[in-house]
């Protein structure tokens, strides 16, 4: 049984960060809504209560039953700390000034295990509108700042701690040490949750769960489905049947290259050339959502057909990862789901298969680490994200095979250039967009009237927000020259300098 820390989410924007930081310490943790968490069993070594956009003074404010935690160590962060203080006989009032930003601890309790190894003036990050004005006699103050008297407190005899600041934010310079003190020293977690350990337990669980059953999995060329496939392959070998569909909307040469690397990894994979079906379905469509729907529909048809060719399949493998899982059960309620176009969606219902998702507990960087430990090639793991509908949503207007061919050349020059200039890894995602616009140019003595392409490169952490990459002018100049000289039909290149929001990453 993997030891774990339970993080109860009260809706703070930082809850996922808490989980990231705990896992960076090689301690496994799970996030659950404060009002809907699994029974606390022996695997749970400690509880963290997150922050919240709510105030404990609001009517109907999120609440928990502290008795539920028994004698387990508890760390309340911000709202979590205020809630515990209030429920145990203390008091919470609106701050006279809103506490936001960096602060330094001016007092730290000498022998408090939570603050062990922290420096006297340690910088912390505050973000709260309420303040703890009093704690009951069972508690004592363990840290203060110049303006916040109860910056931290603890129970005098039980392992119960509250902190007003956010140790998970990097501006809390010694936050990592504080979280280590809690999960390792106070909760007693061994720091043994590593990629290798994850692989070992997951493979064993998959073997147990799947037995001799067959699993079908759609590969996309992306990191998640590839790592999911590798894990399943380790567990059940040839009983994993992978399907990789060429929708004619991939990057230049991508289908062949990726198919080969899958085969090199030993996967039982079938490549399916369905280009013509996708182009047919896209004929005459100009609306982005209609294009997406058509592509999704054909994908399901093709996948379904291929899956039926495998006898007795019981399971559908999917590369779902943790942020999707948390998002769909967040405290905001099940109505808040991720944008539908970012999911494969629809497959399980039509196919009546049970779903197996070996990565559903991992963050993206953990998926990459698992892939690396599994010995997967860097060029696969370090890949930029690429949308499911592929180049179809980067060709504004109707998609034709000819336009795909033009855009593939442009994209190839851009992406290759990024790799050659060692800019690829500095960029979160990059690509080219074929505009339905023609512009006048001059080549030799000839007037030209040809297509415009836009280049897009962004930096981002998760794709939810993004900034345009400040690529060097010299690089952009070289790429623009190469594109105009080499790609027939393009005589103008522009660079997209919009951030998300308000623009999105893709143009459609
Ligand atoms: P936007 O354009 O919404 O993109 O800023 C955010 C991220 O999502 C990708 N994206 C898609 N992925 N199907 C996908 O699988 C889609 O229809 C789709 N649309 C956008 C986009 O490439 C970026 O990584």
Short mmCIF file of C-alpha atoms and ligand atoms in Angstrom, two decimals:
data_model
loop_
_atom_site.label_atom_id
_atom_site.label_comp_id
_atom_site.label_asym_id
_atom_site.label_seq_id
_atom_site.Cartn_x
_atom_site.Cartn_y
_atom_site.Cartn_z
CA UNK A 1 0.00 0.00 0.00
CA UNK A 2 1.56 3.29 -1.10
CA UNK A 3 1.72 5.77 1.79
CA UNK A 4 0.02 9.01 0.93
CA UNK A 5 -0.87 12.51 1.97
CA UNK A 6 -4.46 13.57 1.42
CA UNK A 7 -4.93 17.14 0.21
CA UNK A 8 -8.44 18.41 0.78
CA UNK A 9 -9.29 21.07 -1.76
CA UNK A 10 -11.30 24.14 -0.76
CA UNK A 11 -10.97 25.59 -4.25
CA UNK A 12 -7.68 27.48 -4.05
CA UNK A 13 -5.88 28.29 -7.27
CA UNK A 14 -2.77 26.81 -5.61
CA UNK A 15 -4.11 23.36 -4.66
CA UNK A 16 -2.48 21.60 -7.60
CA UNK A 17 0.77 23.32 -6.73
CA UNK A 18 0.67 21.86 -3.22
CA UNK A 19 0.37 18.41 -4.77
CA UNK A 20 3.23 19.11 -7.16
CA UNK A 21 5.50 20.20 -4.33
CA UNK A 22 4.68 17.18 -2.19
CA UNK A 23 5.33 14.85 -5.08
CA UNK A 24 8.61 16.60 -5.85
CA UNK A 25 9.62 15.35 -2.42
CA UNK A 26 8.92 11.83 -3.72
CA UNK A 27 5.91 11.50 -1.47
CA UNK A 28 2.65 10.39 -3.04
CA UNK A 29 -0.42 12.57 -2.49
CA UNK A 30 -3.95 12.89 -3.78
CA UNK A 31 -6.26 15.88 -4.09
CA UNK A 32 -9.91 15.42 -3.19
CA UNK A 33 -12.76 17.89 -2.73
CA UNK A 34 -13.22 18.87 0.95
CA UNK A 35 -16.78 17.57 0.86
CA UNK A 36 -16.16 14.36 -1.00
CA UNK A 37 -13.08 12.37 -0.09
CA UNK A 38 -12.46 8.64 0.23
CA UNK A 39 -12.43 6.87 3.61
CA UNK A 40 -9.24 7.61 5.50
CA UNK A 41 -7.41 4.28 5.64
CA UNK A 42 -4.02 3.22 6.96
CA UNK A 43 -2.26 4.42 3.80
CA UNK A 44 -3.04 8.04 4.70
CA UNK A 45 -0.20 9.50 6.77
CA UNK A 46 -1.31 13.10 6.95
CA UNK A 47 -3.81 15.68 5.76
CA UNK A 48 -3.28 19.07 4.14
CA UNK A 49 -6.16 21.53 4.03
CA UNK A 50 -5.83 23.91 1.08
CA UNK A 51 -6.61 27.59 0.71
CA UNK A 52 -9.85 28.87 -0.76
CA UNK A 53 -11.38 31.87 -2.48
CA UNK A 54 -14.08 31.79 0.26
CA UNK A 55 -14.02 33.37 3.70
CA UNK A 56 -14.64 31.23 6.79
CA UNK A 57 -16.96 34.02 7.91
CA UNK A 58 -19.28 33.54 4.93
CA UNK A 59 -22.51 31.74 5.46
CA UNK A 60 -22.27 28.21 4.07
CA UNK A 61 -18.47 28.47 3.83
CA UNK A 62 -16.75 25.14 3.02
CA UNK A 63 -16.36 23.10 6.19
CA UNK A 64 -14.93 19.77 7.34
CA UNK A 65 -15.33 17.58 10.38
CA UNK A 66 -11.91 17.66 12.08
CA UNK A 67 -12.80 14.57 14.13
CA UNK A 68 -12.71 12.63 10.88
CA UNK A 69 -8.92 12.92 10.80
CA UNK A 70 -8.43 11.07 14.11
CA UNK A 71 -4.89 11.56 15.38
CA UNK A 72 -3.35 12.10 11.97
CA UNK A 73 -1.07 15.10 11.42
CA UNK A 74 -2.92 18.00 9.81
CA UNK A 75 -1.50 21.08 8.09
CA UNK A 76 -3.92 23.87 7.31
CA UNK A 77 -2.74 26.36 4.70
CA UNK A 78 -4.36 29.82 4.59
CA UNK A 79 -8.12 29.10 4.53
CA UNK A 80 -7.34 25.66 6.00
CA UNK A 81 -5.54 27.35 8.91
CA UNK A 82 -8.32 29.89 9.41
CA UNK A 83 -10.96 27.20 9.36
CA UNK A 84 -9.19 25.09 11.99
CA UNK A 85 -8.57 28.14 14.16
CA UNK A 86 -12.20 29.16 14.01
CA UNK A 87 -13.54 25.67 14.65
CA UNK A 88 -11.35 25.16 17.70
CA UNK A 89 -12.38 28.29 19.57
CA UNK A 90 -10.20 30.92 17.90
CA UNK A 91 -11.36 33.87 15.86
CA UNK A 92 -11.02 35.06 12.27
CA UNK A 93 -11.58 38.67 11.19
CA UNK A 94 -11.24 40.60 7.94
CA UNK A 95 -7.67 41.91 7.57
CA UNK A 96 -7.43 45.66 7.97
CA UNK A 97 -5.20 45.67 4.91
CA UNK A 98 -5.29 42.94 2.32
CA UNK A 99 -2.19 40.83 2.83
CA UNK A 100 -0.79 40.05 -0.57
CA UNK A 101 2.75 39.36 -1.65
CA UNK A 102 6.11 38.79 -0.03
CA UNK A 103 6.61 39.06 3.71
CA UNK A 104 9.33 38.01 6.10
CA UNK A 105 8.84 36.02 9.26
CA UNK A 106 9.92 38.16 12.19
CA UNK A 107 9.43 35.47 14.81
CA UNK A 108 9.81 31.71 14.56
CA UNK A 109 9.20 29.33 17.45
CA UNK A 110 12.57 27.80 18.29
CA UNK A 111 11.64 24.16 18.65
CA UNK A 112 8.79 23.79 16.25
CA UNK A 113 9.33 20.78 13.94
CA UNK A 114 7.47 22.47 11.09
CA UNK A 115 9.97 25.34 11.03
CA UNK A 116 13.09 23.23 11.49
CA UNK A 117 16.02 24.46 9.35
CA UNK A 118 14.17 27.61 8.25
CA UNK A 119 16.17 30.83 8.43
CA UNK A 120 15.14 33.51 10.94
CA UNK A 121 13.85 36.07 8.41
CA UNK A 122 12.48 33.49 5.99
CA UNK A 123 10.55 35.02 3.08
CA UNK A 124 6.98 33.77 2.65
CA UNK A 125 4.13 34.49 0.25
CA UNK A 126 0.89 35.85 1.64
CA UNK A 127 -2.44 36.01 -0.11
CA UNK A 128 -5.44 36.47 2.16
CA UNK A 129 -8.24 38.84 3.00
CA UNK A 130 -8.96 37.42 6.48
CA UNK A 131 -6.66 37.17 9.42
CA UNK A 132 -6.56 34.89 12.46
CA UNK A 133 -7.08 37.28 15.35
CA UNK A 134 -7.11 34.71 18.16
CA UNK A 135 -6.39 31.04 18.80
CA UNK A 136 -7.69 28.99 21.69
CA UNK A 137 -5.61 28.09 24.74
CA UNK A 138 -4.87 24.63 23.36
CA UNK A 139 -2.83 26.28 20.63
CA UNK A 140 0.28 28.46 20.45
CA UNK A 141 1.73 30.85 17.89
CA UNK A 142 4.75 29.44 16.05
CA UNK A 143 5.53 32.29 13.62
CA UNK A 144 4.68 35.94 13.02
CA UNK A 145 5.46 38.68 10.53
CA UNK A 146 5.58 42.40 11.22
CA UNK A 147 1.89 42.71 10.37
CA UNK A 148 0.49 39.21 10.91
CA UNK A 149 0.75 38.00 14.48
CA UNK A 150 -0.63 34.52 13.87
CA UNK A 151 1.34 33.69 10.71
CA UNK A 152 1.55 30.11 12.01
CA UNK A 153 0.24 28.16 14.97
CA UNK A 154 0.20 24.65 16.35
CA UNK A 155 -1.71 22.57 18.82
CA UNK A 156 0.17 22.25 22.11
CA UNK A 157 0.02 18.46 22.18
CA UNK A 158 -1.38 17.13 18.88
CA UNK A 159 0.35 17.26 15.45
CA UNK A 160 -1.99 19.95 14.17
CA UNK A 161 -0.48 22.97 12.36
CA UNK A 162 -1.81 26.04 10.66
CA UNK A 163 0.06 28.48 8.43
CA UNK A 164 -1.27 31.68 6.99
CA UNK A 165 1.21 31.83 4.07
CA UNK A 166 1.60 29.61 1.02
CA UNK A 167 4.64 27.30 1.18
CA UNK A 168 3.77 25.81 -2.23
CA UNK A 169 4.46 29.07 -4.07
CA UNK A 170 8.11 29.54 -5.08
CA UNK A 171 8.16 33.06 -3.55
CA UNK A 172 8.02 31.29 -0.19
CA UNK A 173 11.73 30.68 -0.44
CA UNK A 174 11.90 27.89 2.13
CA UNK A 175 8.45 26.47 1.46
CA UNK A 176 9.90 23.24 0.18
CA UNK A 177 11.77 22.71 3.46
CA UNK A 178 8.61 23.41 5.44
CA UNK A 179 6.58 20.92 3.40
CA UNK A 180 9.39 18.40 3.77
CA UNK A 181 9.30 18.90 7.52
CA UNK A 182 5.60 18.19 7.49
CA UNK A 183 5.36 15.18 5.18
CA UNK A 184 8.64 13.50 6.13
CA UNK A 185 9.35 14.38 9.79
CA UNK A 186 5.86 14.93 11.11
CA UNK A 187 3.85 12.49 8.96
CA UNK A 188 6.67 9.97 8.66
CA UNK A 189 6.46 9.41 4.91
CA UNK A 190 9.52 7.75 3.37
CA UNK A 191 10.54 9.59 0.22
CA UNK A 192 10.23 6.51 -1.92
CA UNK A 193 7.62 7.49 -4.48
CA UNK A 194 9.77 7.60 -7.62
CA UNK A 195 9.15 6.89 -11.30
CA UNK A 196 10.68 3.46 -10.86
CA UNK A 197 8.41 2.71 -7.89
CA UNK A 198 5.38 4.00 -9.79
CA UNK A 199 6.21 1.77 -12.75
CA UNK A 200 6.66 -1.28 -10.58
CA UNK A 201 3.38 -0.92 -8.69
CA UNK A 202 1.40 0.18 -11.76
CA UNK A 203 2.60 -2.71 -13.89
CA UNK A 204 1.73 -5.15 -11.10
CA UNK A 205 -1.73 -3.60 -10.68
CA UNK A 206 -2.37 -3.66 -14.43
CA UNK A 207 -1.40 -7.34 -14.62
CA UNK A 208 -3.73 -8.15 -11.79
CA UNK A 209 -6.60 -6.11 -13.20
CA UNK A 210 -6.29 -7.15 -16.83
CA UNK A 211 -5.21 -10.78 -16.52
CA UNK A 212 -5.41 -12.28 -19.98
CA UNK A 213 -7.76 -9.64 -21.36
CA UNK A 214 -7.02 -7.71 -24.52
CA UNK A 215 -6.75 -3.93 -24.50
CA UNK A 216 -7.08 -1.60 -27.47
CA UNK A 217 -5.47 1.84 -27.37
CA UNK A 218 -5.39 4.70 -29.85
CA UNK A 219 -1.95 6.27 -30.19
CA UNK A 220 -1.71 9.90 -31.22
CA UNK A 221 2.04 10.44 -31.41
CA UNK A 222 1.78 12.51 -28.22
CA UNK A 223 3.50 11.90 -24.91
CA UNK A 224 0.52 10.70 -22.86
CA UNK A 225 -0.81 7.97 -25.13
CA UNK A 226 2.74 6.79 -25.86
CA UNK A 227 3.70 6.42 -22.20
CA UNK A 228 0.34 4.81 -21.36
CA UNK A 229 0.99 2.29 -24.14
CA UNK A 230 4.48 1.52 -22.85
CA UNK A 231 3.18 0.84 -19.35
CA UNK A 232 0.42 -1.42 -20.63
CA UNK A 233 2.90 -3.14 -22.89
CA UNK A 234 5.13 -3.88 -19.91
CA UNK A 235 2.16 -5.33 -18.10
CA UNK A 236 0.42 -7.40 -20.77
CA UNK A 237 2.74 -7.49 -23.81
CA UNK A 238 1.05 -8.52 -27.05
CA UNK A 239 -2.41 -8.39 -25.50
CA UNK A 240 -2.13 -4.63 -25.96
CA UNK A 241 -3.29 -3.71 -29.45
CA UNK A 242 -2.40 -0.18 -30.48
CA UNK A 243 -3.96 1.66 -33.36
CA UNK A 244 -2.31 4.69 -34.93
CA UNK A 245 -4.48 6.47 -37.47
CA UNK A 246 -3.05 8.63 -40.26
CA UNK A 247 -5.72 11.30 -40.63
CA UNK A 248 -3.72 13.17 -43.27
CA UNK A 249 -3.51 16.14 -40.91
CA UNK A 250 -0.24 15.29 -39.18
CA UNK A 251 3.09 17.02 -39.64
CA UNK A 252 5.29 16.19 -42.61
CA UNK A 253 6.66 12.63 -42.33
CA UNK A 254 5.26 12.31 -38.81
CA UNK A 255 3.13 9.25 -39.36
CA UNK A 256 5.97 7.12 -40.72
CA UNK A 257 8.53 8.34 -38.18
CA UNK A 258 6.32 7.89 -35.16
CA UNK A 259 5.05 4.52 -36.35
CA UNK A 260 8.65 3.35 -36.65
CA UNK A 261 9.58 4.53 -33.20
CA UNK A 262 6.52 2.73 -31.78
CA UNK A 263 7.59 -0.43 -33.56
CA UNK A 264 11.15 0.02 -32.30
CA UNK A 265 9.76 0.19 -28.77
CA UNK A 266 8.26 -3.24 -29.36
CA UNK A 267 4.62 -2.14 -29.37
CA UNK A 268 2.04 -4.23 -31.13
CA UNK A 269 0.83 -1.37 -33.31
CA UNK A 270 -1.22 -1.13 -36.45
CA UNK A 271 -0.89 1.94 -38.67
CA UNK A 272 -4.05 2.81 -40.54
CA UNK A 273 -4.03 5.05 -43.61
CA UNK A 274 -7.37 6.85 -43.45
CA UNK A 275 -6.28 10.10 -45.12
CA UNK A 276 -8.85 9.93 -47.90
CA UNK A 277 -11.77 9.45 -45.49
CA UNK A 278 -10.79 12.49 -43.45
CA UNK A 279 -10.27 14.69 -46.54
CA UNK A 280 -13.66 13.55 -47.85
CA UNK A 281 -15.39 14.41 -44.59
CA UNK A 282 -13.74 17.84 -44.55
CA UNK A 283 -14.81 18.78 -48.06
CA UNK A 284 -16.72 22.05 -48.13
CA UNK A 285 -16.42 22.67 -44.37
CA UNK A 286 -15.11 26.05 -43.24
CA UNK A 287 -16.45 26.39 -39.70
CA UNK A 288 -13.83 25.31 -37.11
CA UNK A 289 -16.29 23.47 -34.89
CA UNK A 290 -17.78 21.61 -37.85
CA UNK A 291 -14.29 20.62 -38.92
CA UNK A 292 -13.54 19.35 -35.41
CA UNK A 293 -16.79 17.39 -35.31
CA UNK A 294 -16.19 15.80 -38.69
CA UNK A 295 -12.67 14.76 -37.70
CA UNK A 296 -13.88 13.37 -34.37
CA UNK A 297 -16.64 11.41 -36.06
CA UNK A 298 -14.40 9.86 -38.71
CA UNK A 299 -11.81 9.03 -36.07
CA UNK A 300 -14.36 7.10 -34.06
CA UNK A 301 -15.57 5.26 -37.16
CA UNK A 302 -12.07 4.28 -38.19
CA UNK A 303 -11.02 3.35 -34.67
CA UNK A 304 -14.18 1.37 -34.06
CA UNK A 305 -13.74 -0.54 -37.29
CA UNK A 306 -10.12 -1.40 -36.49
CA UNK A 307 -10.94 -2.37 -32.92
CA UNK A 308 -13.65 -4.75 -34.10
CA UNK A 309 -11.07 -6.52 -36.23
CA UNK A 310 -9.40 -7.62 -32.97
CA UNK A 311 -11.37 -10.44 -31.42
CA UNK A 312 -12.55 -10.29 -27.81
CA UNK A 313 -11.28 -6.89 -26.79
CA UNK A 314 -12.49 -5.98 -23.29
CA UNK A 315 -10.70 -2.77 -22.45
CA UNK A 316 -10.02 0.63 -23.93
CA UNK A 317 -6.68 2.11 -22.83
CA UNK A 318 -6.51 5.90 -22.50
CA UNK A 319 -3.78 8.42 -21.73
CA UNK A 320 -5.87 10.54 -19.31
CA UNK A 321 -3.65 12.43 -16.84
CA UNK A 322 -4.21 13.87 -13.36
CA UNK A 323 -5.12 17.49 -14.18
CA UNK A 324 -8.07 16.19 -16.26
CA UNK A 325 -9.18 13.97 -13.39
CA UNK A 326 -8.95 16.71 -10.76
CA UNK A 327 -10.62 19.19 -13.07
CA UNK A 328 -13.64 16.97 -13.54
CA UNK A 329 -14.20 16.35 -9.80
CA UNK A 330 -13.18 19.79 -8.55
CA UNK A 331 -15.02 21.56 -5.74
CA UNK A 332 -16.58 23.77 -8.34
CA UNK A 333 -18.70 20.74 -9.12
CA UNK A 334 -18.93 18.33 -11.99
CA UNK A 335 -20.42 20.98 -14.28
CA UNK A 336 -17.00 22.52 -14.79
CA UNK A 337 -15.33 20.24 -17.27
CA UNK A 338 -12.39 20.88 -19.57
CA UNK A 339 -13.13 22.25 -23.01
CA UNK A 340 -14.72 19.34 -24.80
CA UNK A 341 -12.50 19.77 -27.83
CA UNK A 342 -9.47 18.89 -25.75
CA UNK A 343 -10.68 15.36 -25.08
CA UNK A 344 -10.95 12.38 -27.32
CA UNK A 345 -14.43 11.80 -25.89
CA UNK A 346 -17.16 9.52 -27.11
CA UNK A 347 -15.13 6.37 -27.54
CA UNK A 348 -16.09 4.37 -24.46
CA UNK A 349 -19.84 4.89 -24.88
CA UNK A 350 -19.98 3.72 -28.45
CA UNK A 351 -17.67 0.77 -27.93
CA UNK A 352 -18.97 -0.65 -24.66
CA UNK A 353 -15.47 -1.24 -23.37
CA UNK A 354 -14.17 -0.87 -19.85
CA UNK A 355 -11.65 1.93 -19.54
CA UNK A 356 -8.12 1.58 -18.21
CA UNK A 357 -6.09 4.74 -17.59
CA UNK A 358 -2.62 3.98 -16.21
CA UNK A 359 -1.57 7.65 -16.00
CA UNK A 360 -4.66 9.07 -14.32
CA UNK A 361 -2.69 9.91 -11.17
CA UNK A 362 0.25 11.67 -12.82
CA UNK A 363 1.06 15.25 -13.73
CA UNK A 364 2.55 15.90 -17.17
CA UNK A 365 6.15 16.19 -16.01
CA UNK A 366 5.73 12.95 -14.04
CA UNK A 367 4.47 11.26 -17.21
CA UNK A 368 7.66 12.39 -18.94
CA UNK A 369 9.79 11.12 -16.05
CA UNK A 370 8.04 7.74 -16.21
CA UNK A 371 8.64 7.63 -19.96
CA UNK A 372 12.31 8.38 -19.42
CA UNK A 373 12.60 5.64 -16.80
CA UNK A 374 10.90 3.27 -19.24
CA UNK A 375 13.71 4.09 -21.69
CA UNK A 376 11.56 5.92 -24.22
CA UNK A 377 13.39 8.20 -26.67
CA UNK A 378 13.73 11.91 -25.80
CA UNK A 379 12.42 13.04 -29.17
CA UNK A 380 9.11 11.42 -28.29
CA UNK A 381 8.96 12.60 -24.68
CA UNK A 382 10.02 16.18 -25.35
CA UNK A 383 7.51 16.73 -28.11
CA UNK A 384 5.41 19.89 -28.27
CA UNK A 385 1.68 19.35 -27.79
CA UNK A 386 -0.19 18.97 -31.08
CA UNK A 387 -3.96 19.28 -31.41
CA UNK A 388 -6.04 16.19 -32.23
CA UNK A 389 -7.57 17.80 -35.35
CA UNK A 390 -4.02 18.59 -36.44
CA UNK A 391 -3.34 20.88 -39.37
CA UNK A 392 -7.08 21.11 -40.14
CA UNK A 393 -7.44 23.86 -37.53
CA UNK A 394 -4.32 25.61 -38.82
CA UNK A 395 -5.69 25.85 -42.33
CA UNK A 396 -8.25 28.62 -42.01
CA UNK A 397 -11.24 27.85 -44.17
CA UNK A 398 -11.69 24.69 -46.22
CA UNK A 399 -9.09 21.95 -45.90
CA UNK A 400 -7.75 20.36 -49.08
CA UNK A 401 -4.90 17.88 -49.55
CA UNK A 402 -3.03 20.55 -51.54
CA UNK A 403 -3.24 23.07 -48.70
CA UNK A 404 -2.13 20.40 -46.24
CA UNK A 405 0.94 19.75 -48.41
CA UNK A 406 1.84 23.47 -48.47
CA UNK A 407 1.38 23.87 -44.73
CA UNK A 408 3.38 20.71 -43.99
CA UNK A 409 6.37 22.19 -45.84
CA UNK A 410 6.13 25.51 -44.01
CA UNK A 411 5.69 23.84 -40.63
CA UNK A 412 8.61 21.51 -41.35
CA UNK A 413 10.98 24.40 -42.08
CA UNK A 414 9.87 26.22 -38.91
CA UNK A 415 10.06 23.24 -36.54
CA UNK A 416 13.34 21.98 -38.00
CA UNK A 417 14.76 25.49 -37.67
CA UNK A 418 13.74 25.60 -34.01
CA UNK A 419 15.51 22.30 -33.43
CA UNK A 420 18.65 23.31 -35.33
CA UNK A 421 18.92 26.59 -33.44
CA UNK A 422 18.26 24.80 -30.14
CA UNK A 423 15.13 26.85 -29.57
CA UNK A 424 12.70 23.93 -29.67
CA UNK A 425 12.85 23.16 -25.95
CA UNK A 426 12.45 26.81 -24.95
CA UNK A 427 9.11 26.91 -26.71
CA UNK A 428 6.01 25.20 -25.32
CA UNK A 429 4.31 24.79 -28.67
CA UNK A 430 4.94 26.04 -32.20
CA UNK A 431 3.40 25.73 -35.61
CA UNK A 432 2.36 27.52 -38.78
CA UNK A 433 -1.04 28.71 -39.91
CA UNK A 434 -2.14 28.94 -43.53
CA UNK A 435 -4.27 32.04 -43.98
CA UNK A 436 -7.08 32.34 -46.49
CA UNK A 437 -5.47 35.55 -47.69
CA UNK A 438 -3.40 36.28 -50.74
CA UNK A 439 -1.01 39.14 -50.97
CA UNK A 440 1.03 40.80 -53.66
CA UNK A 441 4.73 40.12 -53.84
CA UNK A 442 7.57 40.32 -56.31
CA UNK A 443 9.95 37.50 -57.26
CA UNK A 444 12.61 38.28 -59.82
CA UNK A 445 10.80 40.62 -62.18
CA UNK A 446 7.48 38.91 -61.70
CA UNK A 447 4.52 40.10 -59.70
CA UNK A 448 3.21 37.31 -57.46
CA UNK A 449 -0.17 36.97 -55.76
CA UNK A 450 0.14 34.17 -53.27
CA UNK A 451 -0.60 32.88 -49.77
CA UNK A 452 0.29 34.36 -46.43
CA UNK A 453 1.39 32.11 -43.56
CA UNK A 454 1.58 33.03 -39.89
CA UNK A 455 4.11 31.49 -37.55
CA UNK A 456 3.06 30.92 -33.94
CA UNK A 457 5.33 30.00 -31.04
CA UNK A 458 4.30 30.31 -27.40
CA UNK A 459 5.66 29.80 -23.94
CA UNK A 460 3.25 28.29 -21.42
CA UNK A 461 3.04 25.94 -18.47
CA UNK A 462 -0.21 24.16 -19.21
CA UNK A 463 -1.71 25.72 -22.32
CA UNK A 464 -4.36 27.54 -20.28
CA UNK A 465 -2.47 30.81 -20.55
CA UNK A 466 0.38 31.52 -22.95
CA UNK A 467 2.69 34.26 -24.09
CA UNK A 468 4.22 34.60 -27.53
CA UNK A 469 7.84 33.48 -27.67
CA UNK A 470 10.43 36.19 -28.12
CA UNK A 471 12.26 34.29 -30.87
CA UNK A 472 15.40 36.07 -32.13
CA UNK A 473 14.85 38.36 -35.16
CA UNK A 474 17.77 36.71 -36.96
CA UNK A 475 16.09 33.34 -36.59
CA UNK A 476 12.73 34.62 -37.81
CA UNK A 477 14.45 36.32 -40.76
CA UNK A 478 16.19 33.09 -41.76
CA UNK A 479 13.02 31.01 -41.45
CA UNK A 480 10.96 33.53 -43.39
CA UNK A 481 13.53 33.50 -46.21
CA UNK A 482 13.62 29.74 -46.35
CA UNK A 483 9.85 29.47 -46.43
CA UNK A 484 9.37 32.03 -49.19
CA UNK A 485 12.22 30.63 -51.27
CA UNK A 486 11.33 26.99 -50.90
CA UNK A 487 7.58 26.68 -50.54
CA UNK A 488 5.71 27.23 -53.74
CA UNK A 489 2.54 29.24 -53.21
CA UNK A 490 3.73 31.28 -50.21
CA UNK A 491 5.11 34.79 -50.65
CA UNK A 492 4.62 36.35 -47.20
CA UNK A 493 5.33 35.29 -43.62
CA UNK A 494 4.04 37.01 -40.49
CA UNK A 495 4.73 36.27 -36.82
CA UNK A 496 1.85 36.10 -34.33
CA UNK A 497 2.51 38.31 -31.29
CA UNK A 498 -0.74 37.72 -29.38
CA UNK A 499 -0.93 36.29 -25.88
CA UNK A 500 -3.57 33.95 -24.49
CA UNK A 501 -5.86 35.35 -23.21
CA UNK A 502 -7.34 37.12 -25.08
CA UNK A 503 -6.11 35.22 -28.16
CA UNK A 504 -5.99 31.42 -28.12
CA UNK A 505 -2.99 29.34 -29.14
CA UNK A 506 -4.65 27.89 -32.23
CA UNK A 507 -6.23 30.29 -34.68
CA UNK A 508 -9.38 28.18 -34.97
P1 LIG B 1 -6.21 26.93 -27.51
O1 LIG B 1 -6.24 27.13 -28.99
O2 LIG B 1 -7.55 26.57 -26.92
O3 LIG B 1 -5.29 25.64 -27.29
O4 LIG B 1 -5.51 28.04 -26.80
C1 LIG B 1 -4.83 25.17 -26.06
C2 LIG B 1 -4.13 23.85 -26.33
O5 LIG B 1 -5.08 22.90 -26.79
C3 LIG B 1 -4.73 22.45 -28.08
N1 LIG B 1 -5.97 22.33 -28.85
C4 LIG B 1 -6.56 21.16 -29.13
N2 LIG B 1 -6.21 19.90 -28.79
N3 LIG B 1 -8.10 19.10 -29.94
C5 LIG B 1 -6.99 18.86 -29.23
O6 LIG B 1 -6.68 17.70 -28.96
C6 LIG B 1 -8.53 20.34 -30.29
O7 LIG B 1 -9.55 20.50 -30.94
C7 LIG B 1 -7.70 21.42 -29.86
N4 LIG B 1 -7.80 22.77 -30.00
C8 LIG B 1 -6.72 23.30 -29.37
C9 LIG B 1 -3.80 23.49 -28.64
O8 LIG B 1 -2.95 22.96 -29.64
C10 LIG B 1 -3.06 23.91 -27.39
O9 LIG B 1 -2.05 22.99 -27.07
#
